[in-house]
mmCIF file of N, CA and C in Angstrom:
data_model
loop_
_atom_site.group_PDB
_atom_site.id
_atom_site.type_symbol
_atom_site.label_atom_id
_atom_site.label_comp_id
_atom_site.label_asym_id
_atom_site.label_seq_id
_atom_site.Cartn_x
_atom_site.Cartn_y
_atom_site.Cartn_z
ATOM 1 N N UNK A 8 84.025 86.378 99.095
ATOM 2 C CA UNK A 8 85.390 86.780 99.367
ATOM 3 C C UNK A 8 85.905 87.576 98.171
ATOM 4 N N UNK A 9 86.038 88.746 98.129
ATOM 5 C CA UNK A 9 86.876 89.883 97.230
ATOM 6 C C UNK A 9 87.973 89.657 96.889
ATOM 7 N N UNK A 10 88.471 88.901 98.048
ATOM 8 C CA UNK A 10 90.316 88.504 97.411
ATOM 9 C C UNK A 10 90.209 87.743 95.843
ATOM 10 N N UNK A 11 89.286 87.086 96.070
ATOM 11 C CA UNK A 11 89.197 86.204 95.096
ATOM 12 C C UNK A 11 89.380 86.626 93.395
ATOM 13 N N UNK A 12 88.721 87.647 93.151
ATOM 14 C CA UNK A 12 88.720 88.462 92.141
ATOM 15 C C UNK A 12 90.266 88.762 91.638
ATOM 16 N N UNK A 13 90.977 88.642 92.826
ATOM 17 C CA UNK A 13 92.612 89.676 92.794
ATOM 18 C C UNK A 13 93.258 88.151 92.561
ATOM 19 N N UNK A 14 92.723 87.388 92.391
ATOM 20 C CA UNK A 14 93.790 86.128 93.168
ATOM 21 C C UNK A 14 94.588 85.804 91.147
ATOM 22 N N UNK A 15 95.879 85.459 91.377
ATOM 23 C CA UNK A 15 96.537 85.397 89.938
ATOM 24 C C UNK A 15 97.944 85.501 90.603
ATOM 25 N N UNK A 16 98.841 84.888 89.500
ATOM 26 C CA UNK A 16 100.391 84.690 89.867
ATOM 27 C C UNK A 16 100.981 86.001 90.640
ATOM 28 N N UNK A 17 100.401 87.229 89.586
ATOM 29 C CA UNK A 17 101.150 88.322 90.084
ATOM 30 C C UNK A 17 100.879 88.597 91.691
ATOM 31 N N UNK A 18 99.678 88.347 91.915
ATOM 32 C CA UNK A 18 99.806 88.363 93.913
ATOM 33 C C UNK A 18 100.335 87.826 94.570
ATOM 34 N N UNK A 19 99.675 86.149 93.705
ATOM 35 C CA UNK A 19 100.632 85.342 94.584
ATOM 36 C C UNK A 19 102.189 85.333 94.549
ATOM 37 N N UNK A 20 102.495 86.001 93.824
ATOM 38 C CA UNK A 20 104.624 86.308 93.695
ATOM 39 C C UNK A 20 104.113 87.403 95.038
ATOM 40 N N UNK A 21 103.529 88.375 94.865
ATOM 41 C CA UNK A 21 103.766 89.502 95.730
ATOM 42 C C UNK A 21 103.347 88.968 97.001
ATOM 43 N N UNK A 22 102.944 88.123 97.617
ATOM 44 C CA UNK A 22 102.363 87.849 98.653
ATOM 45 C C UNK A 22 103.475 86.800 99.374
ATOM 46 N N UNK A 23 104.155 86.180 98.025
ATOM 47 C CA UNK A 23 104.620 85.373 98.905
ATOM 48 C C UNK A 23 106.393 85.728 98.835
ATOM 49 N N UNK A 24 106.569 86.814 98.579
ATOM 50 C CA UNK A 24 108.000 87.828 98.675
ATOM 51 C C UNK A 24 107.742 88.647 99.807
ATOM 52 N N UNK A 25 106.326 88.754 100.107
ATOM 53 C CA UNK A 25 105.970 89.026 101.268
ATOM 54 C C UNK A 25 106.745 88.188 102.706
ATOM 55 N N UNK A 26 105.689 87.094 102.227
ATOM 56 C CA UNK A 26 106.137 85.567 103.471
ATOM 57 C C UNK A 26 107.477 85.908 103.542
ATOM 58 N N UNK A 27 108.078 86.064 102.742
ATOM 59 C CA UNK A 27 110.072 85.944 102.417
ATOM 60 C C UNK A 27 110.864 86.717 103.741
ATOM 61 N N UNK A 28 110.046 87.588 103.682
ATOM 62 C CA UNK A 28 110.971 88.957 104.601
ATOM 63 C C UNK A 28 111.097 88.525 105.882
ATOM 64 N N UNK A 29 112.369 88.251 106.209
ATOM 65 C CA UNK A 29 112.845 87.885 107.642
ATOM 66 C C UNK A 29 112.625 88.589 108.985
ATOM 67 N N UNK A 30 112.605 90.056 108.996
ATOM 68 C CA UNK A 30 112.671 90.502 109.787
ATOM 69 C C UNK A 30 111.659 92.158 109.247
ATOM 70 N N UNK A 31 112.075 92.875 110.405
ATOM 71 C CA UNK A 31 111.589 94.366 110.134
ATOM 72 C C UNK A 31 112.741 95.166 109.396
ATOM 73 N N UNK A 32 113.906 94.892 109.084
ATOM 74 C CA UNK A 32 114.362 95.903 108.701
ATOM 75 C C UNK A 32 114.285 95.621 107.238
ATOM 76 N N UNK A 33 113.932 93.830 106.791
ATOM 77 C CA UNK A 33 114.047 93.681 105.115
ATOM 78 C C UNK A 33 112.521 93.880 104.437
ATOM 79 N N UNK A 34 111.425 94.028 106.165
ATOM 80 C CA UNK A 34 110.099 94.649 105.733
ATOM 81 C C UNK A 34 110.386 96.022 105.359
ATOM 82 N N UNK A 35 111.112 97.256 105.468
ATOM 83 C CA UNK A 35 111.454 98.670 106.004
ATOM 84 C C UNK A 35 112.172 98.468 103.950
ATOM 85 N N UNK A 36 112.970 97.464 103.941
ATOM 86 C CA UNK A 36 113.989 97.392 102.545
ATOM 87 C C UNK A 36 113.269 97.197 101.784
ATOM 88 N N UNK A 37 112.521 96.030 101.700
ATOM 89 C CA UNK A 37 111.192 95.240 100.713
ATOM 90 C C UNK A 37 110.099 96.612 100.631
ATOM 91 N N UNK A 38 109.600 97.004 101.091
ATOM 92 C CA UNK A 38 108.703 98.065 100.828
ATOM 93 C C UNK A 38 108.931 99.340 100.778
ATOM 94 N N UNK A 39 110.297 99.983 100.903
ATOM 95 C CA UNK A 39 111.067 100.902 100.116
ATOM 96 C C UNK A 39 110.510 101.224 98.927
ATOM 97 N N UNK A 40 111.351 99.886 98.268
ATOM 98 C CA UNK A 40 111.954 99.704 97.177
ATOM 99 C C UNK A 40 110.231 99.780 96.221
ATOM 100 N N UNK A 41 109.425 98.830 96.971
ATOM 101 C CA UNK A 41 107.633 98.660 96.534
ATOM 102 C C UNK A 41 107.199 99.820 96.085
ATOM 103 N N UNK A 42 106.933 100.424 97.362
ATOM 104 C CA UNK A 42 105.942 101.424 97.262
ATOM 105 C C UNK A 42 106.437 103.081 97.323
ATOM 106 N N UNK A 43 105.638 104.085 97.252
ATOM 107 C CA UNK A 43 105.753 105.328 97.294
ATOM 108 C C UNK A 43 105.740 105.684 99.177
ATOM 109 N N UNK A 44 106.481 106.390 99.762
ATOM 110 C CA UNK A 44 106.482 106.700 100.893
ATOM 111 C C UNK A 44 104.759 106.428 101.390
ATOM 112 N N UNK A 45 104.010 107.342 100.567
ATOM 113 C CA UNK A 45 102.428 108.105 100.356
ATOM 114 C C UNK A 45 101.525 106.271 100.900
ATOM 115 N N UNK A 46 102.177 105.483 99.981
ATOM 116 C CA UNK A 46 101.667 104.853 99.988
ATOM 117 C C UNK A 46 101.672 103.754 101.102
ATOM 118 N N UNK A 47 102.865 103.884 101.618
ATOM 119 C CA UNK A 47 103.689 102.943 103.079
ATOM 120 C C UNK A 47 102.254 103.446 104.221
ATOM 121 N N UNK A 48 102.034 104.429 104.125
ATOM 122 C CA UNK A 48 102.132 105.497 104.916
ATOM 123 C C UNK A 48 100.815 105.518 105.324
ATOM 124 N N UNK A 49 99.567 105.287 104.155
ATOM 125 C CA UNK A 49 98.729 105.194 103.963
ATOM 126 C C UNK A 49 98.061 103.613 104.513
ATOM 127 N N UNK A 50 98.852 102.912 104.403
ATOM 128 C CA UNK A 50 98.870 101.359 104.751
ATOM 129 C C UNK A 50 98.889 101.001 105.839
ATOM 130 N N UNK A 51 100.061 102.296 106.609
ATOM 131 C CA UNK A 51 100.319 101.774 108.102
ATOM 132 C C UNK A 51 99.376 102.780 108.593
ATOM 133 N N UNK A 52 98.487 103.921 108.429
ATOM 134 C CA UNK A 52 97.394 104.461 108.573
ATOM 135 C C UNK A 52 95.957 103.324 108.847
ATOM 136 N N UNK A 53 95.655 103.086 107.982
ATOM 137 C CA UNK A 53 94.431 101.785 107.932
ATOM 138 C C UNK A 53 94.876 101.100 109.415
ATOM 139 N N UNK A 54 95.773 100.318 109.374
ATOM 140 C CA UNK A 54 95.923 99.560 110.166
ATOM 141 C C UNK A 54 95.756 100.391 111.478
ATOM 142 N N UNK A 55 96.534 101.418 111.475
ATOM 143 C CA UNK A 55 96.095 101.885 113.386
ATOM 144 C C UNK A 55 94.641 102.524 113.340
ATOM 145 N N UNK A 56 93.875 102.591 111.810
ATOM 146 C CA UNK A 56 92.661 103.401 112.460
ATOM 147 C C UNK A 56 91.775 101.545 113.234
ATOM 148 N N UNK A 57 92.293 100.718 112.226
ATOM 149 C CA UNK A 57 91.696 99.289 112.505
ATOM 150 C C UNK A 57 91.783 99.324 114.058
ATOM 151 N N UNK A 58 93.301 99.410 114.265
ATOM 152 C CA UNK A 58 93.415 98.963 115.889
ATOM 153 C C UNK A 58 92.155 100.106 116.794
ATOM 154 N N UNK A 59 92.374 100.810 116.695
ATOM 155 C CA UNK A 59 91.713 102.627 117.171
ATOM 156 C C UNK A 59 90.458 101.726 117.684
ATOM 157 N N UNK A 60 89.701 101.320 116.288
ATOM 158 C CA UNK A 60 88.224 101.332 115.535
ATOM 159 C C UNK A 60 87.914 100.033 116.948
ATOM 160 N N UNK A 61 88.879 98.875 116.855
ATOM 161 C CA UNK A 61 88.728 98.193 117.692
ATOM 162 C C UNK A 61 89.048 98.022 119.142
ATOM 163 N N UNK A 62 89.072 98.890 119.608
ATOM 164 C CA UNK A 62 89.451 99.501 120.914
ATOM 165 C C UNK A 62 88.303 100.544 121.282
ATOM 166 N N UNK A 63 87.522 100.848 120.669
ATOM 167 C CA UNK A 63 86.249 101.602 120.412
ATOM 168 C C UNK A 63 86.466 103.392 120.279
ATOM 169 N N UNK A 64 87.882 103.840 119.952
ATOM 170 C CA UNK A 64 87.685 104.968 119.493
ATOM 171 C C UNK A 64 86.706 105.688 118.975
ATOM 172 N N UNK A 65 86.091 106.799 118.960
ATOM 173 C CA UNK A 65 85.335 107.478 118.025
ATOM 174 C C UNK A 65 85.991 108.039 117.245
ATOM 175 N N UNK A 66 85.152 108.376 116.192
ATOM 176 C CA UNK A 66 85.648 108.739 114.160
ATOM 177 C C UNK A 66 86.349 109.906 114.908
ATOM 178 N N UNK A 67 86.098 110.963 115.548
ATOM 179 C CA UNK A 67 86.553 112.158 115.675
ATOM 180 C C UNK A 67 88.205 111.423 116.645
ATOM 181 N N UNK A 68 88.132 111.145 116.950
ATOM 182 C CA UNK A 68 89.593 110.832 118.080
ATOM 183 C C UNK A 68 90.333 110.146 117.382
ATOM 184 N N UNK A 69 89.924 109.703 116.258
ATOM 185 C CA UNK A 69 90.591 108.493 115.098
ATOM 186 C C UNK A 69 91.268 109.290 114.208
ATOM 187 N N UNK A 70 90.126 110.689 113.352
ATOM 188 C CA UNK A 70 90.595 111.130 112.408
ATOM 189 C C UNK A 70 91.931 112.367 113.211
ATOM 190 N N UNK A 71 91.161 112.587 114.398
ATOM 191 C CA UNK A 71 92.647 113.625 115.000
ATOM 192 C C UNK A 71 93.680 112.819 115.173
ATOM 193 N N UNK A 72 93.740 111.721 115.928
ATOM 194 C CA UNK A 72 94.891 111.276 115.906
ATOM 195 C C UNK A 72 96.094 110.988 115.054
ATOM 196 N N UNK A 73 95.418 110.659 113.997
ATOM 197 C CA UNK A 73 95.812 109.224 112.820
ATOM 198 C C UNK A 73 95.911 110.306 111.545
ATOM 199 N N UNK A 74 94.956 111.595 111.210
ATOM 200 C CA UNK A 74 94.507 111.933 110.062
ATOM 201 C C UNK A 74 94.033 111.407 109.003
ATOM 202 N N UNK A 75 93.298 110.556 109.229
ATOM 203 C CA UNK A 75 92.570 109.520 108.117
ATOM 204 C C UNK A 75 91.062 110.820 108.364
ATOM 205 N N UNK A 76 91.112 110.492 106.783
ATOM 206 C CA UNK A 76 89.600 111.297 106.728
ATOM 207 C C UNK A 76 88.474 110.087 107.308
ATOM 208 N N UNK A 77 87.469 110.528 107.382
ATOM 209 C CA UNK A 77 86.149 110.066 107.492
ATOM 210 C C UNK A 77 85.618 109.146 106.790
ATOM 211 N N UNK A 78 86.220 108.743 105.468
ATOM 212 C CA UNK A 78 85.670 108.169 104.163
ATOM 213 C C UNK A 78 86.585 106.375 104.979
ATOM 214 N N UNK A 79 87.781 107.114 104.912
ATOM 215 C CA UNK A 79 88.316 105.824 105.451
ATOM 216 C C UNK A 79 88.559 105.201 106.134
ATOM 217 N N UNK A 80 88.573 105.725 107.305
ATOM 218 C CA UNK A 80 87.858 105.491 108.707
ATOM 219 C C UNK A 80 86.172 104.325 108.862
ATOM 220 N N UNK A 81 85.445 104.873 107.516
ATOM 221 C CA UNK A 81 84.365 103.950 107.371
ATOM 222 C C UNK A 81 84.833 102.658 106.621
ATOM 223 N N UNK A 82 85.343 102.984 105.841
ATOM 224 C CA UNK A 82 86.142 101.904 104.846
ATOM 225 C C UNK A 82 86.606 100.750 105.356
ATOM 226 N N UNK A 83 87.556 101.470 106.965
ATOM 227 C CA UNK A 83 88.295 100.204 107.325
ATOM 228 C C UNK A 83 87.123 99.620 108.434
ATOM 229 N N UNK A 84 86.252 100.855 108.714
ATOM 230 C CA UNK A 84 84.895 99.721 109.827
ATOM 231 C C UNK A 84 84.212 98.639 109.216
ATOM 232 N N UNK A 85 83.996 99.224 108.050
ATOM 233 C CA UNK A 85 83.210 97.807 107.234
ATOM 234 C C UNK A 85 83.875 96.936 106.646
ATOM 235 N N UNK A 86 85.219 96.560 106.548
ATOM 236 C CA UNK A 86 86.070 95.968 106.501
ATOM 237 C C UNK A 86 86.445 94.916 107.858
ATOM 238 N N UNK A 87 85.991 95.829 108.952
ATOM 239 C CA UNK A 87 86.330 94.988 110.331
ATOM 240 C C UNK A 87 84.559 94.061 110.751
ATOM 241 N N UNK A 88 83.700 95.086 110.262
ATOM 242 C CA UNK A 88 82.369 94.399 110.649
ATOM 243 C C UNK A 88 81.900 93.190 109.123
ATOM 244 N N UNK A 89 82.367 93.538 108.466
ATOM 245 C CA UNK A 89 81.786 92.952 106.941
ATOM 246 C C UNK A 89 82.999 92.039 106.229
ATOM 247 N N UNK A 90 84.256 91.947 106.425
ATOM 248 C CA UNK A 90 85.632 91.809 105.833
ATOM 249 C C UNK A 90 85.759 90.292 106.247
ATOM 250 N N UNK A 91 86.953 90.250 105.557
ATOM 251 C CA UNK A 91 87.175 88.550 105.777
ATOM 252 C C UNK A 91 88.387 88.259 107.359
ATOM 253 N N UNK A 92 87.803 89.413 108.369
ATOM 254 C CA UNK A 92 88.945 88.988 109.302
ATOM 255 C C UNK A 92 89.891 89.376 109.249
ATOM 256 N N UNK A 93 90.622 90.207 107.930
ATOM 257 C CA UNK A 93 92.251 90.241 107.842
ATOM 258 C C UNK A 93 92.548 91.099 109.159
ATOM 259 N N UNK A 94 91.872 92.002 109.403
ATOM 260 C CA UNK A 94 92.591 93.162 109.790
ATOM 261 C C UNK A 94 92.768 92.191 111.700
ATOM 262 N N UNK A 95 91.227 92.227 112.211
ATOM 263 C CA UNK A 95 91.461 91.598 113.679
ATOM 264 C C UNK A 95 92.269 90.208 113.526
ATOM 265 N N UNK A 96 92.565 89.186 112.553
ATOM 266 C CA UNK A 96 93.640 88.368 112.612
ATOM 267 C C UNK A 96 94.918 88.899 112.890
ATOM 268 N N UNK A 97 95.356 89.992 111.969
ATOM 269 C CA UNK A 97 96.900 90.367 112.072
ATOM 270 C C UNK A 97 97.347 91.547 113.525
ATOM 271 N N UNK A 98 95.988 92.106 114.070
ATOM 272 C CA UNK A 98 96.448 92.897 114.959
ATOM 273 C C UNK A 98 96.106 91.862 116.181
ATOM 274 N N UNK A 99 95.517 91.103 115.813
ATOM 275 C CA UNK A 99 95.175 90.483 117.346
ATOM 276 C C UNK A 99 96.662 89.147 117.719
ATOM 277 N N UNK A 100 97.375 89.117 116.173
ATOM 278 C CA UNK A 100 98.917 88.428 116.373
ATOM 279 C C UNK A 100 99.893 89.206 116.931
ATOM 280 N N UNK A 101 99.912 90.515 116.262
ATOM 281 C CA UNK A 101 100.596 91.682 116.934
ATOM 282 C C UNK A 101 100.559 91.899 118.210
ATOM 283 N N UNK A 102 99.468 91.834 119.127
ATOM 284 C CA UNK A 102 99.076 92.421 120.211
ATOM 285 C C UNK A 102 99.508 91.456 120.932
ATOM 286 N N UNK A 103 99.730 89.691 120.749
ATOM 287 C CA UNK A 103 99.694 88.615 121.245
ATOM 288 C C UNK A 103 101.693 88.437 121.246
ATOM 289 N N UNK A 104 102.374 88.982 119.983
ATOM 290 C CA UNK A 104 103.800 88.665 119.515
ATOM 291 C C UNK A 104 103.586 90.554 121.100
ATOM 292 N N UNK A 105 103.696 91.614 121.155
ATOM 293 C CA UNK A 105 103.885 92.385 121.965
ATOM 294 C C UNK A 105 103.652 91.716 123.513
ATOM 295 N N UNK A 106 102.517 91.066 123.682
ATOM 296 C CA UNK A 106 102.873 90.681 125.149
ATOM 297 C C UNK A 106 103.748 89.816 125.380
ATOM 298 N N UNK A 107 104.372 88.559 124.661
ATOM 299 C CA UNK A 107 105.419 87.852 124.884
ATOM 300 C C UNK A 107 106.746 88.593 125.769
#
């Protein structure tokens, strides 16, 4: 597990100011304030090539859609085939909180 390497107060504050955020608009406030647009942006990128990747998109229909190059497009596959789960845990809650 890779997390492991990262694991120290400073995440765990950031992770769990994370947990904190009530809703979407103090997620939208909380990560403002965080990150660089570039970087929001880039984050919520990964995640739909994840969803894409798992829905069986191909790289070419992924990178047109989404504009994720090729590099990361692989990045987030071996992340979904090799990874600790994060990504199909949180979209497969998403997909589950959308059909409600």
């Amino acid at each position: 597990m890779q997390i492991n390497k990262l694991r120290g107060k400073e995440l765990d504050q950031l992770f769990n100011a994370i947990l904190s955020l009530k809703d979407l608009e103090e997620c939208y406030q909380f990560f403002d304030d965080l990150c660089t647009i570039n970087e929001i942006q880039s984050l919520a990128q990964r995640l739909e090539v994840a969803r894409m990747l798992q829905l069986g998109y191909t790289y070419h229909k992924i990178e047109t859609e989404t504009g994720a190059s090729t590099a990361t497009i692989s990045r987030v596959k071996r992340c979904l085939n090799y990874g600790n789960d994060g990504y199909k845990m949180t979209l497969d809650r998403v997909h589950n909180n959308e059909e409600k």
